[in-house]
Amino acid sequence: MTEPILRVEHLVKHFREGRHTIHAVNDVSFEVYPGEAVAVVGESGSGKSTMARCIIRLERPTAGRIVFNGEDITHHSARQMRPARRMLQMVFQDTHESLNPLFSVRRILREPLILHGLNHDKTQILGALEKVKLDQNHLGRRPHQLSGGQKQRVGMARAMITRPQFVVLDEPTASLDMSLRLQTLNLLRELQRELNMAYLFISHDLSTVRHLCDRVLVMYLGRIVEAGRVEDVFDHPRHVYTQALLSAIPIPDPTIQRQRLLLSGETPSTRQLKPGCGLQDRCPHVSAECRVPIPFYKVSDGHVAACRLAKPPIIEEKL
Amino acid sequence: MDMTEPLLALENLSVTITDNRGQSKPILQGVSFEIYPNEVMGLVGESGSGKSMTALAIMGLLPRRAKPQSGHIWFNGHDLLTLSKREWYAVRGSQLAMIFQNPRAALNPLMRVGQQVARVVRLHQSLKKRAAYEKALDLLQQVGIPDSQTRARAYPHQLSGGMAQRVLIAMMLACQPRLLIADEPTTGLDVTIQAQIFELIKTIQAEFGTTLLLITHDLGVVSEVCQRVAVMQDGKIQEVATVGELFAHPQHPYTQHLMNTLLRVDRPTNSRA
Amino acid sequence: MTTTPDTGATDQSPSLWLSFWAILRSNPLFRYLLRRLGLAVLALVGVIGVAFFLTSVLPGNPAVVRAGPLANEERIERYEREMGLDRPLVVQFADYVVHLAQGDLGESWSSRQPAQDELRARIPATVELGIVAFGLTLAISLPLGILAAVYQGTIIDWVIRLFATFGASVALFWLALIGIHLFYYEWDIAPPPLDRLTIGTEEPPSVTGLFTIDSLLAGDIKTCRDALNHLWLPAMTLALVVSAPMTKMIRSAMLETLDKDFIRTARAVGLPPRTIILVDALRSAFIPVLTTSGIVFGYLVAGNVIVERVFSWAGVGQYVWQALDANNLNAVRGFILLIAVVYIVLNLVIDLLYSLLDPRIRLN
Amino acid sequence: PATAQEEKPQIIIAYDGDIDHIELMQFRSVAAYDATANLYEPLITQTVVANDSGELVGQAEFEGAIAESWEVSEDGTVFTFHLRQDAKFADGTPITANDYKYTFDRAITGPGYLALLTPFMAIDTADQIQVIDDYTLQITTNRPAALTETILGFQVFGAISQATASANATEEDPWAEQYFHQNSNSSGPYVITEWNQGVEYVFEPNPNYWRGPEFFQNSATIFRVVPEASTREQLLRAGDVDVALGIPFSSLDALKQDSNIAIHAIPTTRIYHLGMNNNVAPFDDVRVRQAVSMAVPYDAIIENVLAGYGQQPKSPVSVGMEGYTDEYWSYDDGDLEAARALLETAGYGDGFEIDLTVPQEDQGRVDAATWIQAGLAEIGITVNINAVPTAQFSELLYSHELPFFIEQWYSWGNDPFYQLTFNLKCDAFPNYVNYCNPEVDALIDAGTFSRDPQERADLIRRAQQIIVEEAPWAFLYQPDLIIATRSNVTGLALFNDLTLRYAYLGKTE
Amino acid sequence: MLHLLLRHFTLLLGSTLLIGFIGVAWIGPTQMKYEPEKVSRNTYERPSKDYPFGTDKFGRDIQTRVVHATQLDLRIAFTVALISFAVGSVIGAIVGYYGDWLDAIVMRGVDVLFAFPSFLLAMVITGVLGDSERNVITAVTIAYIPYFVRLTRGQMLTVRTLPYADAAISIGNPSWRVALIHLLPNTLAPSLVQMSMVAGWAILDTAGLAFLGLGITSPTAEWGVMISEGAQRITTGEWWMWLYPGAALVLAAFAFNLIGDGLRNLLQQ
Ligand SMILES: Nc1ncnc2c1ncn2[C@@H]1O[C@H](COP(=O)(O)OP(=O)(O)OP(=O)(O)O)[C@@H](O)[C@H]1O
Ligand SMILES: Nc1ncnc2c1ncn2[C@@H]1O[C@H](COP(=O)(O)OP(=O)(O)OP(=O)(O)O)[C@@H](O)[C@H]1O
Ligand SMILES: [Mg+2]
Ligand SMILES: [Mg+2]
């Protein structure tokens, strides 16, 4: 394989809130290769956005390393980061609030070009618009004159216009309708193919992930609990949390009757973290082993899970 | 399906809303459907299709600027649209109740949750203060709040969304309504919690026999929870069917379109190569 | 929250105190108060500095004022020396701060009395007027604000909003003059605009300094009635002007609250409208209104300066006006400090109330 | 007599200002001046005579107060006072020559400004006052002085109890100033029984006053602080006060319509002048000063600012003072041609621009400035009115650099030489126009220390001639003192010092 | 249409009034027969043909003075509102965006200023600076700057956490551009409301100061000065002296308040 475009090593991000420390991201490592779409899934508060914000350096990581395109950007200042931003873009979660309400579409799209000293004549902007399937007469509009889907496409155009190599998409479809969502996903796929970008696609909607991505990272309480190719993880989840997550999703098919794996209780607070598995208080299969740090067990090629149930029964074979 | 008298019948309901500029626009146009006792009725449709407005019209809680233009809402032999303000207060809560999305905001932030449930108990079951509180604790227990004694003393902001929704459900149980409307009760909750809440709703529905109108835009939820379903688009009902029929043979083009845009987690979507 | 250790406690083991302290410290409300108190002290230090240096550059030499029309250089110099004005400003400031630390605001240069005594003597009049005006303000603006919000968009709302807007546009001194002219002079409903009691009426024995309360404590209904009689017109004048912004604030807070989800829930479960408005909505709406009370306080104090002048009301407002005119700097500074302290304390109290009223604040 | 006291009415006076303090030698406020006049009794006092309108006006003659009688030596330098044996302080202790000695010591060496007054009596040191025995006091002046009696009659030389003073004196405060700020051991007719700063002061007859209870026409006089003028008026109209001070001239005509109100407009020698700084261009040129003097619209000011309640002085000596003459006055109102010509010759043919500084609290001066502005505009002088707070005004004046201002003066001594000494002698501190003419100085000195009326008259004529000619001031107006009372109030008594003597105030039914 | 009119009635009424006032301030002075400060011997004339609003104690035409005062008072109102808004917003934006110790220091300072009622603050500052139009403007402006600092800072604290702030950074904006170009304009809406309120308050404060003899003083034609001159005559029946300038003052303040209310309504929708 080629060099990864992004390498995240032991990333930690803590927030201080009064006397408390919020353990938003705890020791996360992964790589993203050019042209691939990696999904990050997990429930609300699991640290997905925080991780993404660290990667594009909207936050300063507490510990760990972020290497983008071979350059360690972990400790870059805002000024040092600026050149890198051309290649490292983000599409934001909230379609409505990620566009400056006072700027016209033209201005929104022109700004990144100007900032990075790129050619910013009309053809560039029109080209970008065309890619996201908007037309010229949207140029003069302000965000409030656009529908939700259109706004999201403007946001995508803004991220893509500098032809970045890597784009973080933080739940780009969360606030969209089903049909819009599908359109958007298809558009993203086209763009990716066309521009050969790598995606880090954050979502808690697993069905969209299945539709768009190559690999998936499952996060819980700021840790990756399972990772692997989408088919592997979704069809053969090994971590109890992944299993619960998948089984909780209603399937629009009345003919299917599933046995649901219900977790008891709720996600614990990120203020204090217990060592070991994050799910230890909710898991029906919990054992003493879960209360000490658990390594990743390899399930298959590229598929790992941090759960004792995924532990390969090697020892027994030896005996 | 029990095809006796419907509990609630919307007949040709039209509602218009007047915007800031004084222009009125229809938001519900000739909406008709029935809900029968003890069933779980689903109402699906895209955002803005008028699902919430339908629910609010039934509750008599339409925003000030929205006015019913024509039609009837038959409930118990009365047309709800003709009720006076005073009569409404006899109907709301005791006959009809509703839970909303964003449960934490739906609770009074300045009152302990136990008190909030208790005062509804007192209102509808004419109990003494003490007894009402005891009853409230019972209800909290029933909706699966562990350690309800302590939790009852919490303020809404100290509860998670899931817990808050349970409190709201307890509050509605205190009303003992004939019809409960749930407007996207799990939006904004995590999937695992969402699953818990739906389990709870199903149990309660089975136990108390409450009639339920469940509003959602998620066909998955419909297929798992509802018995019958109405599909809305642009303020109109496009199709009413049992869940089985709907998924097997969607009649209306719009319903078919909805079916086509479904993404499924249990298997790769056809469109992905 | 207050912990006044009695003297006998000293022979108790210190660890008890330490642990008590630890418990206190771990109480988030207490910690919050402690921090607020720290900030308040900081702000106060700022006020002292600003007050001192700002007033020091007021044009006019106080020694000159004191020397009077038969002045000569030698006398002016002597007074400057006596009043300490010949020293560098920084030294004067240091001296001021040292005295301040002992509760000494310095001499009021016109009457040659300690400024703190004079201020203290004036405070009750202002407080009494302020409280009654504030009470009237609430009495006017609460019902109006609630009515306007509940009947939003109707003619009631219109009238109330117009009243509020108009009230915010009226010059207080103008209103006061017209009020006196009409109520006292033309119609003879109000007593003469001359301080707090009718001439010749004995002041009640001072307990709180508030004549209405003191006279009641002394069981003297007549004096109380007299005090009230003198109070209502100035208080009403102030209240009319202050209730304009207050009404608006209450209205918009109420509107915002009535729009909240939990109000909809309350309606959906069939709670009667009165409960919803007076219990659910009002209590919530009161929180934002409370936070703006500082501004209302500002209106009241500023209004007091004018009202006290017009009604010959011997409060601190009139006092500072005279002091400013006579370059009586210690008095002006004392006044500024007084206002600042009251304002800061008020804000502390508001914060405290706020955290009592709003459980969301309590734990953060 | 106690019952008789109670039948007497109470008099309520609305004051336009507050008392600062009543320390006899340092108070500043006009109100305190009234108060101390009723608290302290000097050796001798002016006689009063009722005029046509029933006001009791102080005369140039003196009668004994605490001094029963006195003799003046032939050369007019030795004054021997025989004190009343029955005069007592409010605390019942007798008033003795020692107390007066103490008072003069305090005035000459102690705090306050009185050391500025004693030179008029040709007294420099405290030694010149001697106690002969308990009831005999001798004052020896350096030379005969015209104003010795006048000044001895000032209330500020009223008896202070030495015993009270020493009882309250401390190391840092040897003259017991602190004590006397709010306390007095009255030697005069009243004692303050209620001290409520900023609100009200109650004066009740001093039970030990030597003239006895019959002297008092009221059982108490209540002094009320009412800052707002229109409020005072309304109070008077409604009968809530008996006397109101500081009523604006412009209200008088309307008030007069009210038959229950009597307006007492008492001509005084208080003189307002337009000061032109002789050291500062363009006023260093006498022709400019004269031109200004010609262009001021005197009539308009008196008519509008004073509503006619006042008179126009035509010399630095006030109208009504002994020796006043208008014969040298040559600046008739409206002689604009002459004024322009003078400016032309002085090199200001195109006029000039100048700030006219006035204290903003004095509405009369601000208004007068407006008329002056209009008048001077006619001869091409652009006047900007600069109304500043009193404190600042004083400071500016005291710098002696203010070019153009309106200032006023009132001579307690009601004497032209006294007036000129303070105002126009070279280097006199209140000579804010820096006028200096050695000849005038010599004239003033001679007059001050002459006890010969004719000589004094000649001297002052000459002085007026020079000063009017050199026009350091434009003499603006002398306002009447306005005291508005309910019409049933009687006994309005005024001395030279223009303060009310409360004891005379009474009421008819 | 009627509905629309009613909805924005306050804004419409306020703007109409204000435009009227601006018109008077603009054209009025040239239309007047008299000079505002020109004294005459026709003092205390009742309103008549010659003097539609009567004359004052200097025989000056009150109508002329009210009209000239309109210009002065509006100028004060606008200048105060604009400068305090401009200065306050920029400070607030910077402080709100960069936060930290800068925020702590500046906001403590603002707290200190807030500890004084703005009118008293203006009173003391005018006392320090002396009386002139410029000084009144300075004093009142200083008194109101903290309002805008607070408001903008508060807005900034919200706005800077919004996704479009992050978006602005992520496309490579330097931080000053984020603060001043992207975010500041979005914080201004409430300040606009505040501005029109402040304009109204500025007029009232100026008049209040004039009543206390501070700031603008006689003979300048200013409403507050005229009212306090009239107030001295409140008992003697020259009602025209205080009525007309008083009405002008109240109406002008009313106009600004109406506009403020109207704007707020508009923004809240
Ligand atoms: N600026 C911040 N200060 C303090 N805590 C923060 C901050 N940002 C995030 N957090 C906390 O960090 C944790 C992780 O938040 P994050 O937004 O990364 O979750 P997420 O997985 O993106 O959730 P969602 O799916 O709801 O977007 C949460 O507990 C959150 O409250
Ligand atoms: N207060 C309002 N003023 C004007 N139009 C409104 C208002 N509330 C709702 N609408 C309009 O009414 C229509 C129906 O809205 P409704 O809230 O019923 O949709 P919904 O189906 O519940 O959508 P969602 O799934 O987003 O909740 C929409 O077109 C919406 O824009
Ligand atoms: Mg997120
Ligand atoms: Mg809805």
PDB file of C-alpha atoms in Angstrom, chain B residues 7-130:
ATOM      1  CA  LEU B   7     -61.716   6.402  18.712  1.00  0.00           C
ATOM      2  CA  LEU B   8     -60.702   9.433  16.750  1.00  0.00           C
ATOM      3  CA  ALA B   9     -61.594  10.400  13.239  1.00  0.00           C
ATOM      4  CA  LEU B  10     -60.169  13.233  11.221  1.00  0.00           C
ATOM      5  CA  GLU B  11     -62.488  14.254   8.494  1.00  0.00           C
ATOM      6  CA  ASN B  12     -61.282  16.461   5.726  1.00  0.00           C
ATOM      7  CA  LEU B  13     -59.235  18.641   8.035  1.00  0.00           C
ATOM      8  CA  SER B  14     -57.669  21.730   6.481  1.00  0.00           C
ATOM      9  CA  VAL B  15     -55.483  24.156   8.322  1.00  0.00           C
ATOM     10  CA  THR B  16     -53.861  27.323   7.049  1.00  0.00           C
ATOM     11  CA  ILE B  17     -51.179  29.384   8.643  1.00  0.00           C
ATOM     12  CA  THR B  18     -50.617  33.079   8.236  1.00  0.00           C
ATOM     13  CA  ASP B  19     -47.014  34.119   8.021  1.00  0.00           C
ATOM     14  CA  ASN B  20     -45.335  37.354   9.037  1.00  0.00           C
ATOM     15  CA  ARG B  21     -46.198  39.006   5.818  1.00  0.00           C
ATOM     16  CA  GLY B  22     -49.829  38.259   6.323  1.00  0.00           C
ATOM     17  CA  GLN B  23     -49.957  35.656   3.581  1.00  0.00           C
ATOM     18  CA  SER B  24     -51.732  32.513   4.472  1.00  0.00           C
ATOM     19  CA  LYS B  25     -50.692  29.167   3.218  1.00  0.00           C
ATOM     20  CA  PRO B  26     -52.324  25.807   3.653  1.00  0.00           C
ATOM     21  CA  ILE B  27     -50.393  23.390   5.816  1.00  0.00           C
ATOM     22  CA  LEU B  28     -52.995  20.689   6.061  1.00  0.00           C
ATOM     23  CA  GLN B  29     -55.288  19.967   3.164  1.00  0.00           C
ATOM     24  CA  GLY B  30     -58.228  17.654   3.584  1.00  0.00           C
ATOM     25  CA  VAL B  31     -56.594  15.312   6.032  1.00  0.00           C
ATOM     26  CA  SER B  32     -58.735  12.311   6.897  1.00  0.00           C
ATOM     27  CA  PHE B  33     -57.908   9.157   8.789  1.00  0.00           C
ATOM     28  CA  GLU B  34     -59.212   7.176  11.729  1.00  0.00           C
ATOM     29  CA  ILE B  35     -57.653   5.709  14.789  1.00  0.00           C
ATOM     30  CA  TYR B  36     -59.262   2.738  16.442  1.00  0.00           C
ATOM     31  CA  PRO B  37     -59.149   1.832  20.089  1.00  0.00           C
ATOM     32  CA  ASN B  38     -56.039   0.032  21.299  1.00  0.00           C
ATOM     33  CA  GLU B  39     -54.092   0.298  18.110  1.00  0.00           C
ATOM     34  CA  VAL B  40     -50.750   1.869  17.353  1.00  0.00           C
ATOM     35  CA  MET B  41     -51.175   4.109  14.397  1.00  0.00           C
ATOM     36  CA  GLY B  42     -48.135   5.459  12.583  1.00  0.00           C
ATOM     37  CA  LEU B  43     -47.938   8.786  10.788  1.00  0.00           C
ATOM     38  CA  VAL B  44     -44.939   9.091   8.495  1.00  0.00           C
ATOM     39  CA  GLY B  45     -43.765  11.658   6.035  1.00  0.00           C
ATOM     40  CA  GLU B  46     -40.888  13.889   5.318  1.00  0.00           C
ATOM     41  CA  SER B  47     -39.971  16.910   7.284  1.00  0.00           C
ATOM     42  CA  GLY B  48     -42.485  19.686   6.807  1.00  0.00           C
ATOM     43  CA  SER B  49     -45.209  17.420   5.553  1.00  0.00           C
ATOM     44  CA  GLY B  50     -47.538  18.449   8.352  1.00  0.00           C
ATOM     45  CA  LYS B  51     -47.270  15.583  10.795  1.00  0.00           C
ATOM     46  CA  SER B  52     -46.771  17.751  13.852  1.00  0.00           C
ATOM     47  CA  MET B  53     -49.486  20.134  12.762  1.00  0.00           C
ATOM     48  CA  THR B  54     -51.915  17.261  12.523  1.00  0.00           C
ATOM     49  CA  ALA B  55     -51.056  16.231  16.044  1.00  0.00           C
ATOM     50  CA  LEU B  56     -51.324  19.739  17.386  1.00  0.00           C
ATOM     51  CA  ALA B  57     -54.648  20.213  15.681  1.00  0.00           C
ATOM     52  CA  ILE B  58     -55.943  17.124  17.466  1.00  0.00           C
ATOM     53  CA  MET B  59     -54.646  18.486  20.761  1.00  0.00           C
ATOM     54  CA  GLY B  60     -56.080  21.926  20.139  1.00  0.00           C
ATOM     55  CA  LEU B  61     -52.602  23.362  20.531  1.00  0.00           C
ATOM     56  CA  LEU B  62     -52.090  24.804  17.079  1.00  0.00           C
ATOM     57  CA  PRO B  63     -49.902  27.894  17.042  1.00  0.00           C
ATOM     58  CA  ARG B  64     -51.778  31.157  17.241  1.00  0.00           C
ATOM     59  CA  ARG B  65     -51.320  31.871  13.582  1.00  0.00           C
ATOM     60  CA  ALA B  66     -52.599  28.519  12.392  1.00  0.00           C
ATOM     61  CA  LYS B  67     -56.357  28.237  11.971  1.00  0.00           C
ATOM     62  CA  PRO B  68     -58.462  25.207  11.042  1.00  0.00           C
ATOM     63  CA  GLN B  69     -60.408  26.126   7.920  1.00  0.00           C
ATOM     64  CA  SER B  70     -62.704  23.213   7.478  1.00  0.00           C
ATOM     65  CA  GLY B  71     -63.289  19.628   8.470  1.00  0.00           C
ATOM     66  CA  HIS B  72     -63.912  17.839  11.727  1.00  0.00           C
ATOM     67  CA  ILE B  73     -62.021  15.997  14.359  1.00  0.00           C
ATOM     68  CA  TRP B  74     -64.430  13.509  15.819  1.00  0.00           C
ATOM     69  CA  PHE B  75     -63.582  12.211  19.223  1.00  0.00           C
ATOM     70  CA  ASN B  76     -66.035  10.524  21.477  1.00  0.00           C
ATOM     71  CA  GLY B  77     -68.902  11.774  19.354  1.00  0.00           C
ATOM     72  CA  HIS B  78     -67.828  15.406  19.667  1.00  0.00           C
ATOM     73  CA  ASP B  79     -66.140  17.574  17.124  1.00  0.00           C
ATOM     74  CA  LEU B  80     -63.024  18.812  18.892  1.00  0.00           C
ATOM     75  CA  LEU B  81     -62.878  21.834  16.632  1.00  0.00           C
ATOM     76  CA  THR B  82     -66.047  23.198  18.167  1.00  0.00           C
ATOM     77  CA  LEU B  83     -64.880  22.970  21.776  1.00  0.00           C
ATOM     78  CA  SER B  84     -64.655  26.125  23.812  1.00  0.00           C
ATOM     79  CA  LYS B  85     -61.453  27.038  25.611  1.00  0.00           C
ATOM     80  CA  ARG B  86     -62.885  25.800  28.851  1.00  0.00           C
ATOM     81  CA  GLU B  87     -64.094  22.518  27.415  1.00  0.00           C
ATOM     82  CA  TRP B  88     -60.653  21.899  26.034  1.00  0.00           C
ATOM     83  CA  TYR B  89     -59.226  21.801  29.512  1.00  0.00           C
ATOM     84  CA  ALA B  90     -61.475  18.900  30.341  1.00  0.00           C
ATOM     85  CA  VAL B  91     -60.300  17.013  27.273  1.00  0.00           C
ATOM     86  CA  ARG B  92     -56.588  17.674  27.282  1.00  0.00           C
ATOM     87  CA  GLY B  93     -54.699  15.369  29.530  1.00  0.00           C
ATOM     88  CA  SER B  94     -57.606  13.289  30.633  1.00  0.00           C
ATOM     89  CA  GLN B  95     -58.709  12.202  27.155  1.00  0.00           C
ATOM     90  CA  LEU B  96     -55.859  13.162  24.909  1.00  0.00           C
ATOM     91  CA  ALA B  97     -52.217  13.529  25.765  1.00  0.00           C
ATOM     92  CA  MET B  98     -49.096  14.077  23.794  1.00  0.00           C
ATOM     93  CA  ILE B  99     -45.370  13.659  24.179  1.00  0.00           C
ATOM     94  CA  PHE B 100     -42.905  15.614  22.191  1.00  0.00           C
ATOM     95  CA  GLN B 101     -39.444  15.329  20.841  1.00  0.00           C
ATOM     96  CA  ASN B 102     -36.626  16.873  22.842  1.00  0.00           C
ATOM     97  CA  PRO B 103     -37.898  15.512  26.157  1.00  0.00           C
ATOM     98  CA  ARG B 104     -35.570  17.516  28.355  1.00  0.00           C
ATOM     99  CA  ALA B 105     -36.958  20.789  27.093  1.00  0.00           C
ATOM    100  CA  ALA B 106     -40.468  19.468  27.554  1.00  0.00           C
ATOM    101  CA  LEU B 107     -40.080  19.356  31.317  1.00  0.00           C
ATOM    102  CA  ASN B 108     -40.223  22.432  33.508  1.00  0.00           C
ATOM    103  CA  PRO B 109     -36.587  23.101  34.295  1.00  0.00           C
ATOM    104  CA  LEU B 110     -37.382  24.656  37.658  1.00  0.00           C
ATOM    105  CA  MET B 111     -39.360  21.822  39.165  1.00  0.00           C
ATOM    106  CA  ARG B 112     -38.285  18.456  40.472  1.00  0.00           C
ATOM    107  CA  VAL B 113     -39.490  15.780  38.119  1.00  0.00           C
ATOM    108  CA  GLY B 114     -41.341  13.898  40.834  1.00  0.00           C
ATOM    109  CA  GLN B 115     -43.357  17.014  41.564  1.00  0.00           C
ATOM    110  CA  GLN B 116     -44.123  17.474  37.932  1.00  0.00           C
ATOM    111  CA  VAL B 117     -45.520  14.014  37.635  1.00  0.00           C
ATOM    112  CA  ALA B 118     -47.295  14.305  40.964  1.00  0.00           C
ATOM    113  CA  ARG B 119     -49.143  17.441  40.075  1.00  0.00           C
ATOM    114  CA  VAL B 120     -50.489  15.782  36.948  1.00  0.00           C
ATOM    115  CA  VAL B 121     -51.552  12.830  39.049  1.00  0.00           C
ATOM    116  CA  ARG B 122     -53.327  15.189  41.397  1.00  0.00           C
ATOM    117  CA  LEU B 123     -55.017  16.990  38.568  1.00  0.00           C
ATOM    118  CA  HIS B 124     -56.409  13.906  36.925  1.00  0.00           C
ATOM    119  CA  GLN B 125     -56.863  11.458  39.736  1.00  0.00           C
ATOM    120  CA  SER B 126     -57.945  13.835  42.504  1.00  0.00           C
ATOM    121  CA  LEU B 127     -55.589  12.453  45.102  1.00  0.00           C
ATOM    122  CA  LYS B 128     -54.139  14.111  48.193  1.00  0.00           C
ATOM    123  CA  LYS B 129     -50.722  15.619  47.829  1.00  0.00           C
ATOM    124  CA  ARG B 130     -48.981  12.793  49.600  1.00  0.00           C
TER     125      ARG B 130
END
